[in-house]
PDB file of C-alpha atoms in Angstrom:
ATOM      1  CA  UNK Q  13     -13.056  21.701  15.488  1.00  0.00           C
ATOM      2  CA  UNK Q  14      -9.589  19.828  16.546  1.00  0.00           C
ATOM      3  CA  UNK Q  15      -8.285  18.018  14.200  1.00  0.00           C
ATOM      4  CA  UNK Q  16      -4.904  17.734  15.860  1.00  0.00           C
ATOM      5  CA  UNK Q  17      -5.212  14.100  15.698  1.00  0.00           C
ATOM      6  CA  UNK Q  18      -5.118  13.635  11.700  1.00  0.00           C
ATOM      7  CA  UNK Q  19      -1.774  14.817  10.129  1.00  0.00           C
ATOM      8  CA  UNK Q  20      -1.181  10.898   9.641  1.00  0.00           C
ATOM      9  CA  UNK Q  21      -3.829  10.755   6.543  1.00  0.00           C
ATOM     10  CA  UNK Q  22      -3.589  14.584   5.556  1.00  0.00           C
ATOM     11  CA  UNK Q  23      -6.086  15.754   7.809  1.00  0.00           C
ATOM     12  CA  UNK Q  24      -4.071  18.207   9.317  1.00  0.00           C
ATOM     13  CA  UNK Q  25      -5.044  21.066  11.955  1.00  0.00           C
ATOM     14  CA  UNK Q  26      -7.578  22.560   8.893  1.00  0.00           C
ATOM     15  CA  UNK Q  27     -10.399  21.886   7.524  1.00  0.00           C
ATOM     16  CA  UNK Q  28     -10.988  18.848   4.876  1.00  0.00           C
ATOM     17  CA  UNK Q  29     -11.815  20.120   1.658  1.00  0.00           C
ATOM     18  CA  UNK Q  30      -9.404  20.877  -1.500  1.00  0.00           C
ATOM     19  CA  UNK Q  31      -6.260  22.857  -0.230  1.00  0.00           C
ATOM     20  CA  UNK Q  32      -2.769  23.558   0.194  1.00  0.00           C
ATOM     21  CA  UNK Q  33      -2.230  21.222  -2.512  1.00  0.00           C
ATOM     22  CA  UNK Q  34      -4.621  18.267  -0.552  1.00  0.00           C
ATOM     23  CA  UNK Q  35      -7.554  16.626  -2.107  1.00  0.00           C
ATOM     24  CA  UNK Q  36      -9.523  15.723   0.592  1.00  0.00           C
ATOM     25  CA  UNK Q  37     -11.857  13.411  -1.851  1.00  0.00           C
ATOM     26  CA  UNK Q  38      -9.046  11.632  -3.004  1.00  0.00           C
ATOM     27  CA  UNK Q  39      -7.844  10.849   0.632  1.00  0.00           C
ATOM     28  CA  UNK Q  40     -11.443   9.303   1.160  1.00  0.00           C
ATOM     29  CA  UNK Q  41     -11.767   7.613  -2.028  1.00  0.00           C
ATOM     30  CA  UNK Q  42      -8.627   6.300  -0.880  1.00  0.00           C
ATOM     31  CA  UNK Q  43      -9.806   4.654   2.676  1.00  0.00           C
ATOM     32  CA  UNK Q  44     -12.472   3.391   0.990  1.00  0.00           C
ATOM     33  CA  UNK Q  45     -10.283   1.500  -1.818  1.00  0.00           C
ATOM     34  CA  UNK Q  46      -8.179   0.428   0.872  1.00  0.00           C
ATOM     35  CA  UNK Q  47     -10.973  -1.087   2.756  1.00  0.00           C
ATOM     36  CA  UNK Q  48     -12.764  -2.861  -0.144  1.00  0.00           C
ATOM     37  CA  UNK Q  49      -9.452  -4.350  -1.254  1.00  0.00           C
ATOM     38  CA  UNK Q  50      -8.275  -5.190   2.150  1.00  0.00           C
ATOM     39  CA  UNK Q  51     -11.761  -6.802   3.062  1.00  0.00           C
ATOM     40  CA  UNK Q  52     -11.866  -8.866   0.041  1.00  0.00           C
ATOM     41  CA  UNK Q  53      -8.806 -10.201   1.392  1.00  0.00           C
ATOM     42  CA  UNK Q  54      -9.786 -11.313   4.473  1.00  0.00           C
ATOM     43  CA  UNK Q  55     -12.398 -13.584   3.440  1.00  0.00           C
ATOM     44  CA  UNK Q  56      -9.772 -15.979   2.368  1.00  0.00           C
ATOM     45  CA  UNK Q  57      -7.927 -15.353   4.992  1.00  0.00           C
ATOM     46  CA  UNK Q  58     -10.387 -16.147   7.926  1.00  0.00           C
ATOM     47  CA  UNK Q  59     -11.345 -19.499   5.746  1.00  0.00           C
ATOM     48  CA  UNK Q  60      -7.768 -20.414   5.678  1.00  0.00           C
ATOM     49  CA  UNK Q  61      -7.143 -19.564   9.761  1.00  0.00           C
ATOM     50  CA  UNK Q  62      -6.438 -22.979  11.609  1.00  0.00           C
ATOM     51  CA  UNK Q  63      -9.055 -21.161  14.655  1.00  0.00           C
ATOM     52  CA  UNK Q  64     -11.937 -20.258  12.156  1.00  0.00           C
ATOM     53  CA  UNK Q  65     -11.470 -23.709  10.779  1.00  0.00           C
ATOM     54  CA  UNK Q  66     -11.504 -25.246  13.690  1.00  0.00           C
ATOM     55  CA  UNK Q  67     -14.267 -23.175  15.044  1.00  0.00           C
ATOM     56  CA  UNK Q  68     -16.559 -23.736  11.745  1.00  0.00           C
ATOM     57  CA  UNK Q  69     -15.120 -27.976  12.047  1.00  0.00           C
ATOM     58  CA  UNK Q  70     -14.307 -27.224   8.490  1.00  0.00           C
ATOM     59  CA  UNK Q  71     -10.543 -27.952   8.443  1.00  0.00           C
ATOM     60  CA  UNK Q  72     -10.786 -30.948   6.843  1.00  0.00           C
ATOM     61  CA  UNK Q  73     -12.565 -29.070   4.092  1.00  0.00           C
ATOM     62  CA  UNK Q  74     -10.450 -26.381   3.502  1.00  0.00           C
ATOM     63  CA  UNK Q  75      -6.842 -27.338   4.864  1.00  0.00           C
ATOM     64  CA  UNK Q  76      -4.399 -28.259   2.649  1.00  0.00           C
ATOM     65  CA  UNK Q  77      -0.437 -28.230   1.871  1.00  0.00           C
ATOM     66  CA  UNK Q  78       0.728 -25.101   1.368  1.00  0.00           C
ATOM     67  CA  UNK Q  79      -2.293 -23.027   3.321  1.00  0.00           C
ATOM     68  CA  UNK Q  80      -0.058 -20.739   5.720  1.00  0.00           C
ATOM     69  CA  UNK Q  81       1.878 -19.340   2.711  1.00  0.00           C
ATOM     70  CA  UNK Q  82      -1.113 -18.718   1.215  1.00  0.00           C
ATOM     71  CA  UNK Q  83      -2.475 -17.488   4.278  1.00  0.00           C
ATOM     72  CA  UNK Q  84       0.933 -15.293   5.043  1.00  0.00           C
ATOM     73  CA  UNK Q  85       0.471 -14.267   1.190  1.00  0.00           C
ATOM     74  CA  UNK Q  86      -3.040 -12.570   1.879  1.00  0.00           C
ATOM     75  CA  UNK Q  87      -2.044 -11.054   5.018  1.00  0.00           C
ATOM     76  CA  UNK Q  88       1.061  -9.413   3.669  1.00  0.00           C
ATOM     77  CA  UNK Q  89      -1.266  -7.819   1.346  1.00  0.00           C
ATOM     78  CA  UNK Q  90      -3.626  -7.210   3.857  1.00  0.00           C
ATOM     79  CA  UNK Q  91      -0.606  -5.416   5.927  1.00  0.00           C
ATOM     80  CA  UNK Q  92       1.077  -3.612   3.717  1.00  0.00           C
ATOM     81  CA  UNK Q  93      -1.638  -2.316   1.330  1.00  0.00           C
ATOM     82  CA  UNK Q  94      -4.326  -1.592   4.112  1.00  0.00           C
ATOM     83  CA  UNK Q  95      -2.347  -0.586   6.865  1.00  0.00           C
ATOM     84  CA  UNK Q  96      -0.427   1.662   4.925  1.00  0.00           C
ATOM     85  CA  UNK Q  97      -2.171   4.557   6.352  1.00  0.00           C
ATOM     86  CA  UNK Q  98      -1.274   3.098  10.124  1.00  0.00           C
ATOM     87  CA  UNK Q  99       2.143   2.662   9.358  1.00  0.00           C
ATOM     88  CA  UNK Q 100       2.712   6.603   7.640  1.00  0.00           C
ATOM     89  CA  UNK Q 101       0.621   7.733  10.656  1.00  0.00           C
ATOM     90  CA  UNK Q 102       2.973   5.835  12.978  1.00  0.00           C
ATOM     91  CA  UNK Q 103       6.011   7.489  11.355  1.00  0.00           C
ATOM     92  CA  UNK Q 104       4.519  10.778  11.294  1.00  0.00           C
ATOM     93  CA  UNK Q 105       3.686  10.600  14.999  1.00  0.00           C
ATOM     94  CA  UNK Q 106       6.752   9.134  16.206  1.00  0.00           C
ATOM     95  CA  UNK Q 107       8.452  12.100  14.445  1.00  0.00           C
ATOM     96  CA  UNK Q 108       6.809  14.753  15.943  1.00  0.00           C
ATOM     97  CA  UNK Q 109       7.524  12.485  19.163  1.00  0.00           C
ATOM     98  CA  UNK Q 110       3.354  12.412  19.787  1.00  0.00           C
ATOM     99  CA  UNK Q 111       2.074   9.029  19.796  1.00  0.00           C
ATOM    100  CA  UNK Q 112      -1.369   8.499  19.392  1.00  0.00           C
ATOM    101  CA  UNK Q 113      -3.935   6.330  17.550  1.00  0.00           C
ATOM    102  CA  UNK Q 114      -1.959   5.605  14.565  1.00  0.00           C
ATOM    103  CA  UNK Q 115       1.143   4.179  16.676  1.00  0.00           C
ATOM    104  CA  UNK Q 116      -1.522   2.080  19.129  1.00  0.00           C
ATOM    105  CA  UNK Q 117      -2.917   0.362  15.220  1.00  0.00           C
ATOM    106  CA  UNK Q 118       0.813   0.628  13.502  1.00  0.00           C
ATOM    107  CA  UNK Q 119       1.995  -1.459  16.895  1.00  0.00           C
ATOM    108  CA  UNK Q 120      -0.997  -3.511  17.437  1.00  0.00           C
ATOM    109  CA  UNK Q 121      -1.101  -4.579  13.615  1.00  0.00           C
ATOM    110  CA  UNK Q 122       2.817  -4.891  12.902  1.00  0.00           C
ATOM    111  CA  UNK Q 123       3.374  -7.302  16.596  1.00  0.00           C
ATOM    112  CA  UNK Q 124       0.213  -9.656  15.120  1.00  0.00           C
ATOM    113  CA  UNK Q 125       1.892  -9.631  11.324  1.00  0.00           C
ATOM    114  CA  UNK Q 126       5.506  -9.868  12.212  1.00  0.00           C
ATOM    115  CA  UNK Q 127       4.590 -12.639  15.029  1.00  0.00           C
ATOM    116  CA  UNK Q 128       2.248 -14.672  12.693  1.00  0.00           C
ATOM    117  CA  UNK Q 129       4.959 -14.431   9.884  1.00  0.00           C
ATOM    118  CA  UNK Q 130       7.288 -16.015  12.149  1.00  0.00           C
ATOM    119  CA  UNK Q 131       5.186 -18.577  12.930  1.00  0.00           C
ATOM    120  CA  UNK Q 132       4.254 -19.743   9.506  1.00  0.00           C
ATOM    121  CA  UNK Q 133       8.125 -19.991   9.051  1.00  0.00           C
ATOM    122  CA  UNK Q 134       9.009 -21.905  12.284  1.00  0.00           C
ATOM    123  CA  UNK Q 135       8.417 -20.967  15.279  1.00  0.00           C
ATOM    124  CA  UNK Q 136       6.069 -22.203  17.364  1.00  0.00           C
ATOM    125  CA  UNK Q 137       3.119 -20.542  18.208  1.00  0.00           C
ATOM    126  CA  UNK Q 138      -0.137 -19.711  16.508  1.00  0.00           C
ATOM    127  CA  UNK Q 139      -0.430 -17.428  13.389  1.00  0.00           C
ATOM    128  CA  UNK Q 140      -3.336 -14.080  14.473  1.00  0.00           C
ATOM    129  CA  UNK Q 141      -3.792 -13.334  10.474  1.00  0.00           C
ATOM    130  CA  UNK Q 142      -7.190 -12.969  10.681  1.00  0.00           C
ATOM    131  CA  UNK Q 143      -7.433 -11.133  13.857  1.00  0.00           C
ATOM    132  CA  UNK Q 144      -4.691  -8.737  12.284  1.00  0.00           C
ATOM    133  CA  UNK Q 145      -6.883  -8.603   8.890  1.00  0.00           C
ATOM    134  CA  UNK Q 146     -10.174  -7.272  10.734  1.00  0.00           C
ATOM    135  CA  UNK Q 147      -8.434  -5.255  13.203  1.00  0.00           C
ATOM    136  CA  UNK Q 148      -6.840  -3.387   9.938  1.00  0.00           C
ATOM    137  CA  UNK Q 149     -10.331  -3.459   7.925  1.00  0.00           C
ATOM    138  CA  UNK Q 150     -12.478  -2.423  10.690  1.00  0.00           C
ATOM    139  CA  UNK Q 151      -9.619   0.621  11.460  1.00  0.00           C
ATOM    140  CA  UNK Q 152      -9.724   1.677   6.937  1.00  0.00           C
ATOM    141  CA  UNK Q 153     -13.880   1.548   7.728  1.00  0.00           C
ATOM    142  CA  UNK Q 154     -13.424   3.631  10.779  1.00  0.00           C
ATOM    143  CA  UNK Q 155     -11.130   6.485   9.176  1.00  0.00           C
ATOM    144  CA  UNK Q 156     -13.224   6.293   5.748  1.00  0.00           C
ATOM    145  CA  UNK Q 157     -16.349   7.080   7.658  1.00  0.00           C
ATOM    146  CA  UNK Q 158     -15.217   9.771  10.118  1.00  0.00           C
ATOM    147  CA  UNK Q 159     -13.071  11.508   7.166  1.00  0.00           C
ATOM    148  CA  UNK Q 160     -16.157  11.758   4.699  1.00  0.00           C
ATOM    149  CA  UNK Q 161     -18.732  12.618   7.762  1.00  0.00           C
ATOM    150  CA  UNK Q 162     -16.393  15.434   8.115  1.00  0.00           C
ATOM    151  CA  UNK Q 163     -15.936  16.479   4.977  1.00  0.00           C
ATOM    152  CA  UNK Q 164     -19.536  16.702   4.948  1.00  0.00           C
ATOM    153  CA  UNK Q 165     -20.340  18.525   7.924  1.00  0.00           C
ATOM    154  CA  UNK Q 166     -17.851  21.043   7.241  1.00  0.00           C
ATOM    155  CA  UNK Q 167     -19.230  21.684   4.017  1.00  0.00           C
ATOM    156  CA  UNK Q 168     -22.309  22.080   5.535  1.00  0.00           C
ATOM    157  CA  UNK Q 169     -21.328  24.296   8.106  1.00  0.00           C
ATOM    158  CA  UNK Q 170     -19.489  26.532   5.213  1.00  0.00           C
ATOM    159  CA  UNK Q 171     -22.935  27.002   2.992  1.00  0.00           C
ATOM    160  CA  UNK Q 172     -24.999  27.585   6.188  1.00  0.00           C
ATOM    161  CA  UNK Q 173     -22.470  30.319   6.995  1.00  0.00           C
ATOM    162  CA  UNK Q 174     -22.667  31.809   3.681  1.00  0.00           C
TER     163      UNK Q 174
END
C-alpha cells in the first residue's frame, strides 16, 4: 500500500502501527483532539460571521462591538491549533520540493486566515473565518478517519497473515 503521500503527519512510506520511535495511536488520538477542539470553535465562529448572520437574519441578535476580534480570536485558534498538521505538512512537502495535499490545505487555509485577518484590521473586504474554520475541521475529520481506518486494516491484514 502507498503511503507516499503521508510523511506530513508521520505516516511515512511504512506501515502505521508503533515504530521507529512513532506512535501511530497517538498521531490519531491527536487528529481527533484537533478536530473536537477546532470544531468547538467554529460554532462561535459561524454565529459571529456577518454572512451566517445575515443568512440566519440574526445579526441584530448576535452582532455587537467588538465581534470581529472575537471572531479573529477563534479563528486564530482555529488556524494555528487545527491546521497545525497542514502547515508541518506544507513545510515538509515544500522541502522535499513535492507539493501535494498538505500545501493545496496549508495555501487554501493560510490565503482565507491571513486575508480575513486583514480585513478585521482595515482593509476592505469581507472576513472567510468560517469558511476557513470548516475547510480546516472537515480536513482534521478527513485525516483522523483515513489514519485510524488504516491503522485498522493493516492490523487486520497482519493477524490474517499470521
Amino acid at each position: 500500500m502507498d503511503h507516499s503521500g503521508h510523511q506530513e503527519h508521520g505516516m511515512g512510506n511504512a506501515h502505521p502501527g508503533a515504530h521507529g520511535g512513532h506512535n501511530h495511536g497517538a498521531m490519531i488520538a491527536d487528529f481527533r483532539r484537533r478536530f473536537w477542539v477546532s470544531l468547538a470553535l467554529t460554532i462561535p465562529i459561524l454565529l459571529l460571521s456577518p454572512l451566517i448572520q445575515r443568512l440566519l437574519g440574526l445579526e441584530a441578535a448576535l452582532a455587537f462591538t467588538g465581534s470581529s476580534y472575537v471572531l479573529f480570536a477563534l479563528s486564530s485558534g482555529v488556524y494555528f491549533y487545527g491546521g497545525w498538521p497542514f502547515l508541518k505538512g506544507l513545510f515538509a512537502e515544500l522541502e522535499t520540493r513535492k507539493p501535494a495535499m498538505m500545501t493545496l490545505i496549508a495555501l487554501a487555509i493560510s490565503v482565507a486566515y491571513f486575508y480575513s485577518s486583514a480585513v478585521v484590521f482595515g482593509v476592505q473586504g469581507e472576513v472567510f473565518f468560517w469558511e476557513l474554520a470548516t475547510l480546516i475541521d472537515v480536513m482534521l475529520l478527513g485525516h483522523w478517519i483515513e489514519m485510524k481506518s488504516v491503522l485498522g486494516l493493516l492490523a487486520h491484514w497482519k493477524n490474517w497473515c499470521k
